[in-house]
CSV table of C-alpha atoms and ligand atoms in Angstrom, one decimal:
chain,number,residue,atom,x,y,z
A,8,UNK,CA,-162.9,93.6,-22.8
A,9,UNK,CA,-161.3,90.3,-23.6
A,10,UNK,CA,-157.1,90.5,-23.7
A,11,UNK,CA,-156.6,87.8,-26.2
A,12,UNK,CA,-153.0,85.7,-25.4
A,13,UNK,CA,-151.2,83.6,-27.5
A,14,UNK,CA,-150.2,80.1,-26.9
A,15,UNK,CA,-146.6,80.0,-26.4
A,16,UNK,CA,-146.1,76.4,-28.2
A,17,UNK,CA,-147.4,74.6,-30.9
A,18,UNK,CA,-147.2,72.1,-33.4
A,19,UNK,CA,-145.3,72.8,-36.5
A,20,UNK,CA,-145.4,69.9,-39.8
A,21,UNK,CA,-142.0,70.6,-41.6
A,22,UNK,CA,-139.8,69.0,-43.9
A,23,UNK,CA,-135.6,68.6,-44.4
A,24,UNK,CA,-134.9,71.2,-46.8
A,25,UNK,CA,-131.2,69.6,-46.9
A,26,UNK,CA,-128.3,68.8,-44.5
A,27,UNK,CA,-124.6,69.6,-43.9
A,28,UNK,CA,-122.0,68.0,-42.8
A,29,UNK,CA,-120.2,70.4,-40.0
A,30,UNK,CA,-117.6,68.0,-39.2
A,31,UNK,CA,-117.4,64.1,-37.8
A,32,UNK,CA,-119.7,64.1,-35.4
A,33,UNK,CA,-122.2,67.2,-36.0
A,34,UNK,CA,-125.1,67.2,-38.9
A,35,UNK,CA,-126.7,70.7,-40.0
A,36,UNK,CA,-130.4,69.4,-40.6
A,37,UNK,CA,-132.5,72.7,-42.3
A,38,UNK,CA,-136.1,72.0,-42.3
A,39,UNK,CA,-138.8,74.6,-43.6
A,40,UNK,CA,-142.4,74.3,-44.8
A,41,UNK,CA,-145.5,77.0,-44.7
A,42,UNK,CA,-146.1,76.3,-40.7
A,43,UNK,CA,-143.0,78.1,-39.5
A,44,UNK,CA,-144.3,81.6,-40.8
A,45,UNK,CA,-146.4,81.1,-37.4
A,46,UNK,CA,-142.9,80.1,-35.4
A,47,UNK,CA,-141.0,83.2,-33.4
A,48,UNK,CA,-138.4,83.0,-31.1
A,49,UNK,CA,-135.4,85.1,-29.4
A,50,UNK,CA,-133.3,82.2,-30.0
A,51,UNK,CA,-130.1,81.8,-27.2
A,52,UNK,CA,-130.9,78.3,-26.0
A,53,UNK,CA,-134.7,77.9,-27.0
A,54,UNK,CA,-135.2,74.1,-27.1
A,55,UNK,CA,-137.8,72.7,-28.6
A,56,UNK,CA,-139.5,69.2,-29.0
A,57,UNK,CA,-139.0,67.0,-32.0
A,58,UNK,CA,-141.1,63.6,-33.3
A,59,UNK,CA,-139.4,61.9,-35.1
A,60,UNK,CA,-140.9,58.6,-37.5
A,61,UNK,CA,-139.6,55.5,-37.2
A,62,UNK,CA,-137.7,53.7,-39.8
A,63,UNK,CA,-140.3,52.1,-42.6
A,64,UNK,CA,-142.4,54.8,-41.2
A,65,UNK,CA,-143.2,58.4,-43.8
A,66,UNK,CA,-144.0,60.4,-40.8
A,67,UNK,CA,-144.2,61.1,-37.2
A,68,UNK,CA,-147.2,59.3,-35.6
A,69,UNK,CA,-148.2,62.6,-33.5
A,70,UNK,CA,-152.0,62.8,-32.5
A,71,UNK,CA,-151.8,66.4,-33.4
A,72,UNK,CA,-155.8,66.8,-33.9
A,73,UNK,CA,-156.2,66.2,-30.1
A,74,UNK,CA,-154.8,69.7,-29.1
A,75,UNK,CA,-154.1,69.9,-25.4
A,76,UNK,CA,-154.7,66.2,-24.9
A,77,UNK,CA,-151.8,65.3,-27.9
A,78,UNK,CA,-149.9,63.7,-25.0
A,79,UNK,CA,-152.1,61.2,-23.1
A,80,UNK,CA,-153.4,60.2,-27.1
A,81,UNK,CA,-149.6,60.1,-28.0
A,82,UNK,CA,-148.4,57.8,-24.8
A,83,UNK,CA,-151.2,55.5,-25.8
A,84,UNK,CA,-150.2,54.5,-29.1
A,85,UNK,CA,-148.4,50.9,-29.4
A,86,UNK,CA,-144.3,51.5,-28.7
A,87,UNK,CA,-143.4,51.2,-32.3
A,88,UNK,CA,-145.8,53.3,-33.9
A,89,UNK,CA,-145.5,56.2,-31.1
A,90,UNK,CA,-143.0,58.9,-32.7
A,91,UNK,CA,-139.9,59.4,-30.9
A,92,UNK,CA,-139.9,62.6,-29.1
A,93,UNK,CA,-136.2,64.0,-28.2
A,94,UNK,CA,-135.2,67.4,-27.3
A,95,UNK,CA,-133.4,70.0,-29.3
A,96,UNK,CA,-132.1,73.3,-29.6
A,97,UNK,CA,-133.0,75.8,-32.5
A,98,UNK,CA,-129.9,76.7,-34.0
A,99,UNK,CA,-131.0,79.5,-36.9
A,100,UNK,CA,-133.9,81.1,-37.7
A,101,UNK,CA,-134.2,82.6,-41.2
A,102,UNK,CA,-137.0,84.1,-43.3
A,103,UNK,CA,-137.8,84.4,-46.9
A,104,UNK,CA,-137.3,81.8,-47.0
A,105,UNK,CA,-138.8,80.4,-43.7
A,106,UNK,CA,-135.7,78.0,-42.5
A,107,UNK,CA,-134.9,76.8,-39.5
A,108,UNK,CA,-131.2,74.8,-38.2
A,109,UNK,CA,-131.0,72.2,-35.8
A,110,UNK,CA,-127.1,70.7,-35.4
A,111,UNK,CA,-127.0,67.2,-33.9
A,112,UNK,CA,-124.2,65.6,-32.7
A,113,UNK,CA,-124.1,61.8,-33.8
A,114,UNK,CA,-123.5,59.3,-31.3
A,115,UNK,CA,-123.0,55.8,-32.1
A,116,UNK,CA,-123.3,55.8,-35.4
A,117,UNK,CA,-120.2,55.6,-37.0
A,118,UNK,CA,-117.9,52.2,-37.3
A,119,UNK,CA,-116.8,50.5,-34.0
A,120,UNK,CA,-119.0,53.3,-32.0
A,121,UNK,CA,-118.2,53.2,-28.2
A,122,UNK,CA,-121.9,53.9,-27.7
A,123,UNK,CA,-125.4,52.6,-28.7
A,124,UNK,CA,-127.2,54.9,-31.6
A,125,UNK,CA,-130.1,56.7,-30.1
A,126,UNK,CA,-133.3,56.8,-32.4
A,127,UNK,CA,-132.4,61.0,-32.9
A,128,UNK,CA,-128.7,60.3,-33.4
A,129,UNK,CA,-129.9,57.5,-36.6
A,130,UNK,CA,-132.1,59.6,-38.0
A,131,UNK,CA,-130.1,62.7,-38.7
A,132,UNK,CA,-126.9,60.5,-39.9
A,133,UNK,CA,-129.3,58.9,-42.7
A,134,UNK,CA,-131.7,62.1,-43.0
A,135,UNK,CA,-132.4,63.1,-46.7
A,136,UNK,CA,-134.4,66.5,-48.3
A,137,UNK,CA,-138.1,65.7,-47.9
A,138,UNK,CA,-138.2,63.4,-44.8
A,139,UNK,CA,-141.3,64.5,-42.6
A,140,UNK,CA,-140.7,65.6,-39.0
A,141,UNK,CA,-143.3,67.7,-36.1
A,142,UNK,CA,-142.0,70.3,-34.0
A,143,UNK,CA,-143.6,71.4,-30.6
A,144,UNK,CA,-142.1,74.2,-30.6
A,145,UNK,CA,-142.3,78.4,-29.6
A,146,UNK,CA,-145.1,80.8,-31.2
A,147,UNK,CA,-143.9,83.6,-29.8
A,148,UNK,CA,-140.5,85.3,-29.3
A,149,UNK,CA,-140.3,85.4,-25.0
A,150,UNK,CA,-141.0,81.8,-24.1
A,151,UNK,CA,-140.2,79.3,-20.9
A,152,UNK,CA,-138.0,77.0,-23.4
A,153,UNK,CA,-135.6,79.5,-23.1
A,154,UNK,CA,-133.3,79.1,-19.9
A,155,UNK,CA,-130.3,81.7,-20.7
A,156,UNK,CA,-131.5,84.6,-19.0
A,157,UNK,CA,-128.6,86.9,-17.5
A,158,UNK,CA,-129.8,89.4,-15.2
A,159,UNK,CA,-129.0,93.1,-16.3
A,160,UNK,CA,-125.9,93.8,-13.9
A,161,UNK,CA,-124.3,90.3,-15.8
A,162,UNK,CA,-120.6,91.7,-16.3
A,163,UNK,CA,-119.4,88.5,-17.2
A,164,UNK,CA,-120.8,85.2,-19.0
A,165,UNK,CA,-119.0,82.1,-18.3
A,166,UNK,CA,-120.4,79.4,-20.5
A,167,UNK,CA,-119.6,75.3,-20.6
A,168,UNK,CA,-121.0,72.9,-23.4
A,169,UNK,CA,-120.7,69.6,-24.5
A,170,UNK,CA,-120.9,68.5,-27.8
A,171,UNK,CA,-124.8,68.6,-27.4
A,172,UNK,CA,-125.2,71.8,-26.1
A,173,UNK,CA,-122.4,73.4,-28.5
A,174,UNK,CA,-125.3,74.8,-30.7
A,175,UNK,CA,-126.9,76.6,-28.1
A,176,UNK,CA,-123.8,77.9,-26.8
A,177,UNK,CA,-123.2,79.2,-30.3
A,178,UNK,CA,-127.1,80.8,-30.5
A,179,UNK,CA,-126.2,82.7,-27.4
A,180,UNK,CA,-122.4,83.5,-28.4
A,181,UNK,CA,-124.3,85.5,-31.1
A,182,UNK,CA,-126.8,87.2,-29.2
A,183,UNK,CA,-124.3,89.0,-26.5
A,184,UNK,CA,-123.8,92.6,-27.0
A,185,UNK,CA,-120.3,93.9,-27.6
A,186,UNK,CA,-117.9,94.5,-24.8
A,187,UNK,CA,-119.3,91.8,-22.5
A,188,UNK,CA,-116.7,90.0,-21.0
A,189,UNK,CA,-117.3,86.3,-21.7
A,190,UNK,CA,-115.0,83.2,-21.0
A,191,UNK,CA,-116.2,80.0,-22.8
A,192,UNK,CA,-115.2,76.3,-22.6
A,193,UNK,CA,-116.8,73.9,-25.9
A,194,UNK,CA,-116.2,70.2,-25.3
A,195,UNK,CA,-116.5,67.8,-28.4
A,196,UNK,CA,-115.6,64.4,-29.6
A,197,UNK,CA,-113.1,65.6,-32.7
A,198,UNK,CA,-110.5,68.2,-33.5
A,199,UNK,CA,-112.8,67.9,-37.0
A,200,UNK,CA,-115.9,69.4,-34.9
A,201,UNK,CA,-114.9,72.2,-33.6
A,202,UNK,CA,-116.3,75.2,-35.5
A,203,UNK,CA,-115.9,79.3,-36.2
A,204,UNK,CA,-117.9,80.8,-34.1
A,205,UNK,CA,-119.6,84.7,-34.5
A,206,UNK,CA,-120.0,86.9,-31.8
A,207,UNK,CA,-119.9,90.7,-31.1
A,208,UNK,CA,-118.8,90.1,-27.2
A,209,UNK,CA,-115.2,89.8,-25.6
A,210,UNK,CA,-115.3,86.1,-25.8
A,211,UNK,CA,-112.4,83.7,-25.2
A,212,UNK,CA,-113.7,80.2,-26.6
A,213,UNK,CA,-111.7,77.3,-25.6
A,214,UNK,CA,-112.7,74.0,-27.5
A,215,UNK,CA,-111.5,70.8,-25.0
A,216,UNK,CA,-111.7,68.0,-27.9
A,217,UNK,CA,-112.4,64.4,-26.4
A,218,UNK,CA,-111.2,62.1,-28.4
A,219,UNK,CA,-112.4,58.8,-27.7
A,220,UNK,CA,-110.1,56.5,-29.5
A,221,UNK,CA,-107.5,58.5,-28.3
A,222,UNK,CA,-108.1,57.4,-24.9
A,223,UNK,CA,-108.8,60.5,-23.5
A,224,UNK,CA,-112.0,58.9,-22.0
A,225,UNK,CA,-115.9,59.0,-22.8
A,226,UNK,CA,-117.6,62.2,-21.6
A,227,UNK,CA,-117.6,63.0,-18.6
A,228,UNK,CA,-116.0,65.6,-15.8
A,229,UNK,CA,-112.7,65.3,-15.6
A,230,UNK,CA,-111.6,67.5,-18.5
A,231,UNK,CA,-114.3,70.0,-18.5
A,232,UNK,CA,-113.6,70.4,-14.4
A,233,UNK,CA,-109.9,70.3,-14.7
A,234,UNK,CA,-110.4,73.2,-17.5
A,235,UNK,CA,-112.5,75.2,-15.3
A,236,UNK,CA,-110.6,74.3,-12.2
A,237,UNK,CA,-107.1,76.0,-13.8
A,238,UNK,CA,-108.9,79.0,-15.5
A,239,UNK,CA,-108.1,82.1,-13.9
A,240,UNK,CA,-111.7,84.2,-14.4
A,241,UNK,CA,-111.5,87.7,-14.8
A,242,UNK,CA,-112.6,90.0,-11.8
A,243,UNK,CA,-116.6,90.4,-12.0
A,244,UNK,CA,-118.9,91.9,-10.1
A,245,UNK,CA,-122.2,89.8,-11.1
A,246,UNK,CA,-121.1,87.0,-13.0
A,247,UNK,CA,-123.8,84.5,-14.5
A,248,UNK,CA,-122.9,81.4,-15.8
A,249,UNK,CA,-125.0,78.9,-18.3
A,250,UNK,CA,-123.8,74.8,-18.3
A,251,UNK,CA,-125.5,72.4,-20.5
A,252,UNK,CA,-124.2,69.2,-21.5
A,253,UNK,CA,-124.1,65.3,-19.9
A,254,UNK,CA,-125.7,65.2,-16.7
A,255,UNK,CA,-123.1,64.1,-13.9
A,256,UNK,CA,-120.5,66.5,-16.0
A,257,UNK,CA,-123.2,69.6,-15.4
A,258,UNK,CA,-123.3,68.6,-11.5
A,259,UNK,CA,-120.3,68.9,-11.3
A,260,UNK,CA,-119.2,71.7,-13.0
A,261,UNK,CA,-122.4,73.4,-11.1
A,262,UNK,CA,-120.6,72.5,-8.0
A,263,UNK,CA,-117.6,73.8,-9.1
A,264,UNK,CA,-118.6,77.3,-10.0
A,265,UNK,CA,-121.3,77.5,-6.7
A,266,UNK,CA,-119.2,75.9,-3.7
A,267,UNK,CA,-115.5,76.1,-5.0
A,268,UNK,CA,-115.8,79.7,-7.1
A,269,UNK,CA,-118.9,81.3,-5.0
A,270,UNK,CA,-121.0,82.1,-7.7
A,271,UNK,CA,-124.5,83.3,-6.3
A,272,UNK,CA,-126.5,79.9,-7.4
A,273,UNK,CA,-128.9,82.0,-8.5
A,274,UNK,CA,-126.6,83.2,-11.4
A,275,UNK,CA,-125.8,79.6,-12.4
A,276,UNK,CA,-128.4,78.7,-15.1
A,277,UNK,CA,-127.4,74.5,-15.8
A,278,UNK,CA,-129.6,72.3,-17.6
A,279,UNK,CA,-128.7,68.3,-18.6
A,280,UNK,CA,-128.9,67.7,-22.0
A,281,UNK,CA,-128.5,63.8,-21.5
A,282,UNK,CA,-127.2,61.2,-19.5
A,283,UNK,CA,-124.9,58.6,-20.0
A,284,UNK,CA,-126.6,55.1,-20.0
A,285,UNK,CA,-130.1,56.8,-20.4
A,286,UNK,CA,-132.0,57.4,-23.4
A,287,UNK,CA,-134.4,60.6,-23.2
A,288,UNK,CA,-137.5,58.1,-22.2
A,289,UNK,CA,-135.4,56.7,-19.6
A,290,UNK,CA,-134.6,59.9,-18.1
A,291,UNK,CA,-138.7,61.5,-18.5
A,292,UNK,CA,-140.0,58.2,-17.0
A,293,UNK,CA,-137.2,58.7,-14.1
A,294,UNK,CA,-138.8,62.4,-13.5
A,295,UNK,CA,-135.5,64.3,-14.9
B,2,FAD,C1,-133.1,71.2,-23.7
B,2,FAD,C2,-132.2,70.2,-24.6
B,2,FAD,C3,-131.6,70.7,-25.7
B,2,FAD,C4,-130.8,69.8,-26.5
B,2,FAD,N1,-130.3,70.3,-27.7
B,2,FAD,C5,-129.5,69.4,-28.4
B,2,FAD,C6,-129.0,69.9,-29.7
B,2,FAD,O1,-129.2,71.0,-30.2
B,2,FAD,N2,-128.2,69.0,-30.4
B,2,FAD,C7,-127.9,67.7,-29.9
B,2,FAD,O2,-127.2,67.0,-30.6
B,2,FAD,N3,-128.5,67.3,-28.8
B,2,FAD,C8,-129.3,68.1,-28.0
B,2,FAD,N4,-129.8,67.6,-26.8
B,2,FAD,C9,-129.4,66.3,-26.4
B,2,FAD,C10,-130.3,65.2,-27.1
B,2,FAD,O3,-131.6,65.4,-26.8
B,2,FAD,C11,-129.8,63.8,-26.5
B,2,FAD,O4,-128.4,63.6,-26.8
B,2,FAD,C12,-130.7,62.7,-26.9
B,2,FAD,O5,-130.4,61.6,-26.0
B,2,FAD,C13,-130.4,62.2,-28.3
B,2,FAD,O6,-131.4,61.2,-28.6
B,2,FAD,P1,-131.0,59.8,-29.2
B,2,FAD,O7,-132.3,59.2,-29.7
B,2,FAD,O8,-130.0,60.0,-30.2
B,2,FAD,O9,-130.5,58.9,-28.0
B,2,FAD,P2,-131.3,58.3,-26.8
B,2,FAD,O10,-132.2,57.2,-27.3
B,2,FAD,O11,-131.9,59.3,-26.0
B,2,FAD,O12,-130.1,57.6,-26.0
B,2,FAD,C14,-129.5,56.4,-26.4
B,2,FAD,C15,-128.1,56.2,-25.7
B,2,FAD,O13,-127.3,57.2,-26.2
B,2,FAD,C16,-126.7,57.9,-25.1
B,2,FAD,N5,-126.4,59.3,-25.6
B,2,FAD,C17,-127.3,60.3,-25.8
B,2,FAD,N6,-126.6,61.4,-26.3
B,2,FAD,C18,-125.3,61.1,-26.4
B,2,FAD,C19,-124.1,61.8,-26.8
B,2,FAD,N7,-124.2,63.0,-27.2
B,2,FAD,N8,-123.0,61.1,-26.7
B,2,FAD,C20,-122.9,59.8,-26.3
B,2,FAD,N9,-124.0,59.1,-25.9
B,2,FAD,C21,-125.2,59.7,-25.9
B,2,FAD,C22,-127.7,57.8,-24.0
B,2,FAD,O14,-127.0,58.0,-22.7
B,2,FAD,C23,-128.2,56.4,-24.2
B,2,FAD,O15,-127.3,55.5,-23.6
B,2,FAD,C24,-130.6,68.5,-26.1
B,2,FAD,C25,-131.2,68.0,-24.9
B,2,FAD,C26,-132.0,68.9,-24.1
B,2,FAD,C27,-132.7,68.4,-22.9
């Protein structure tokens, strides 16, 4: 007897159904189209892969056809044909109809920006209903692109985000059960981004707005660590934590809650979303 198994990723052709401003530096982008009947996931943090086109371009140059080979066919086409490829996190799922959400926060984009625009950050400022994009992305609902994984004893969820990681944060804020005990710090650029979040757990979410032209500095630890260094956690037996966000803020928020707290670093889930001075090709080509 054969046990056929389902690929776990594929590629999905979709479309911007429409987009919504969620405040001044976070765009709702919905896409849909027939492929995503074939898309499941649990949702929580599950990232996914997205190609963008490049402007002038109608869509994504993606070597699709080549199935398991798509990425040595994609690396070899010329730099400004290649599609860009960036990493994001599924924010909704809905069907009938088949919709997903991906929120991104805009960097550099607005007047007198303190940073350069990255490729992602340009499209989704200027994205319009109809604008082709491909997904690599989860077939089926238990899948490796999801890293928030408490273990069953978890009696409390501490949880830091930076503006980049506040949609999974708010995918797993809605997927706790009620009663767990959960202590939240959401870091973003503008008082204007900070947003209502659902969840059935005993959550205290406390938004640390970093207001660049305020001076408060770029991103970076000192106001996430200082946060987490005053916060008095509640007594747990088997906390877990989950940190996602800028790099060097991650590490040291990880190092924080591991050496200075005593978490088990087994129970410290921490993932960089990006890296200051790095686009997402710099950081592949430097193995990260
Ligand atoms: C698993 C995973 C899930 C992610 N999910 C999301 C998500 O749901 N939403 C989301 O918005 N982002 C998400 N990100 C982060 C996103 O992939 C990066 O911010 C990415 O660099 C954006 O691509 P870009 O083309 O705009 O910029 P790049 O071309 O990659 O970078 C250009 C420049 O912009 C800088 N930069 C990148 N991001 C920021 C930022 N936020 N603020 C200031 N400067 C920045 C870089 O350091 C670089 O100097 C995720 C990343 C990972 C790894």
């Amino acid at each position: 007897m054969t046990t056929a198994v389902a690929a776990p990723f594929r590629f999905f052709a979709l479309r911007v159904a429409r987009t919504r401003r969620l405040g001044p530096s976070l765009v709702r982008v919905t896409f849909a189209g027939p492929d995503l009947r074939a898309f499941h996931s649990h949702g929580r943090d599950q990232s996914l892969s997205l190609f963008l086109p490049h402007p002038g371009q109608d869509a994504p140059a993606v070597p699709v056809e080549l199935g398991d080979n798509w990425w040595q066919g994609w690396r070899e086409l010329p730099d400004d044909v290649r599609a860009v490829m960036r990493s994001y996190t599924l924010r909704a799922l809905r069907r009938d109809p088949d919709e997903i959400d991906i929120d991104f926060a805009l960097h550099g984009t607005g007047p007198g920006a303190a940073v350069p625009a990255g490729p992602a950050s340009r499209w989704a400022a200027g994205a319009r209903a109809g604008d082709r994009v491909v997904l690599l992305g989860p077939a089926v609902e238990d899948n490796r692109a999801i890293r928030f994984r408490p273990p069953a004893d978890t009696d409390l969820v501490v949880l830091w985000g930076d503006e980049t990681a506040v949609p999974a944060a708010s995918a797993i804020l809605e997927s706790l059960p009620a009663g767990l005990r959960v202590r939240a710090w959401l870091e973003v650029h503008h008082p204007g981004d900070i947003q209502d979040l659902a969840t059935a757990a005993d959550a205290e979410i406390t938004w640390l707005v970093r207001d660049e032209r305020s001076g408060a500095g770029p991103a970076g630890a000192p106001l996430a660590l200082d946060a987490l260094r005053a916060a008095e956690l509640p007594p747990a037996e088997a906390p877990y934590a989950w940190i996602a966000g800028e790099s060097g803020c991650v590490r040291e928020l990880r190092r924080h809650l591991v050496r200075e707290r005593g978490l088990d670093r087994r129970r410290v889930a921490f993932v960089g979303y990006w890296r200051h001075g790095l686009s997402e090709e710099q950081l592949r080509e430097a193995g990260e």
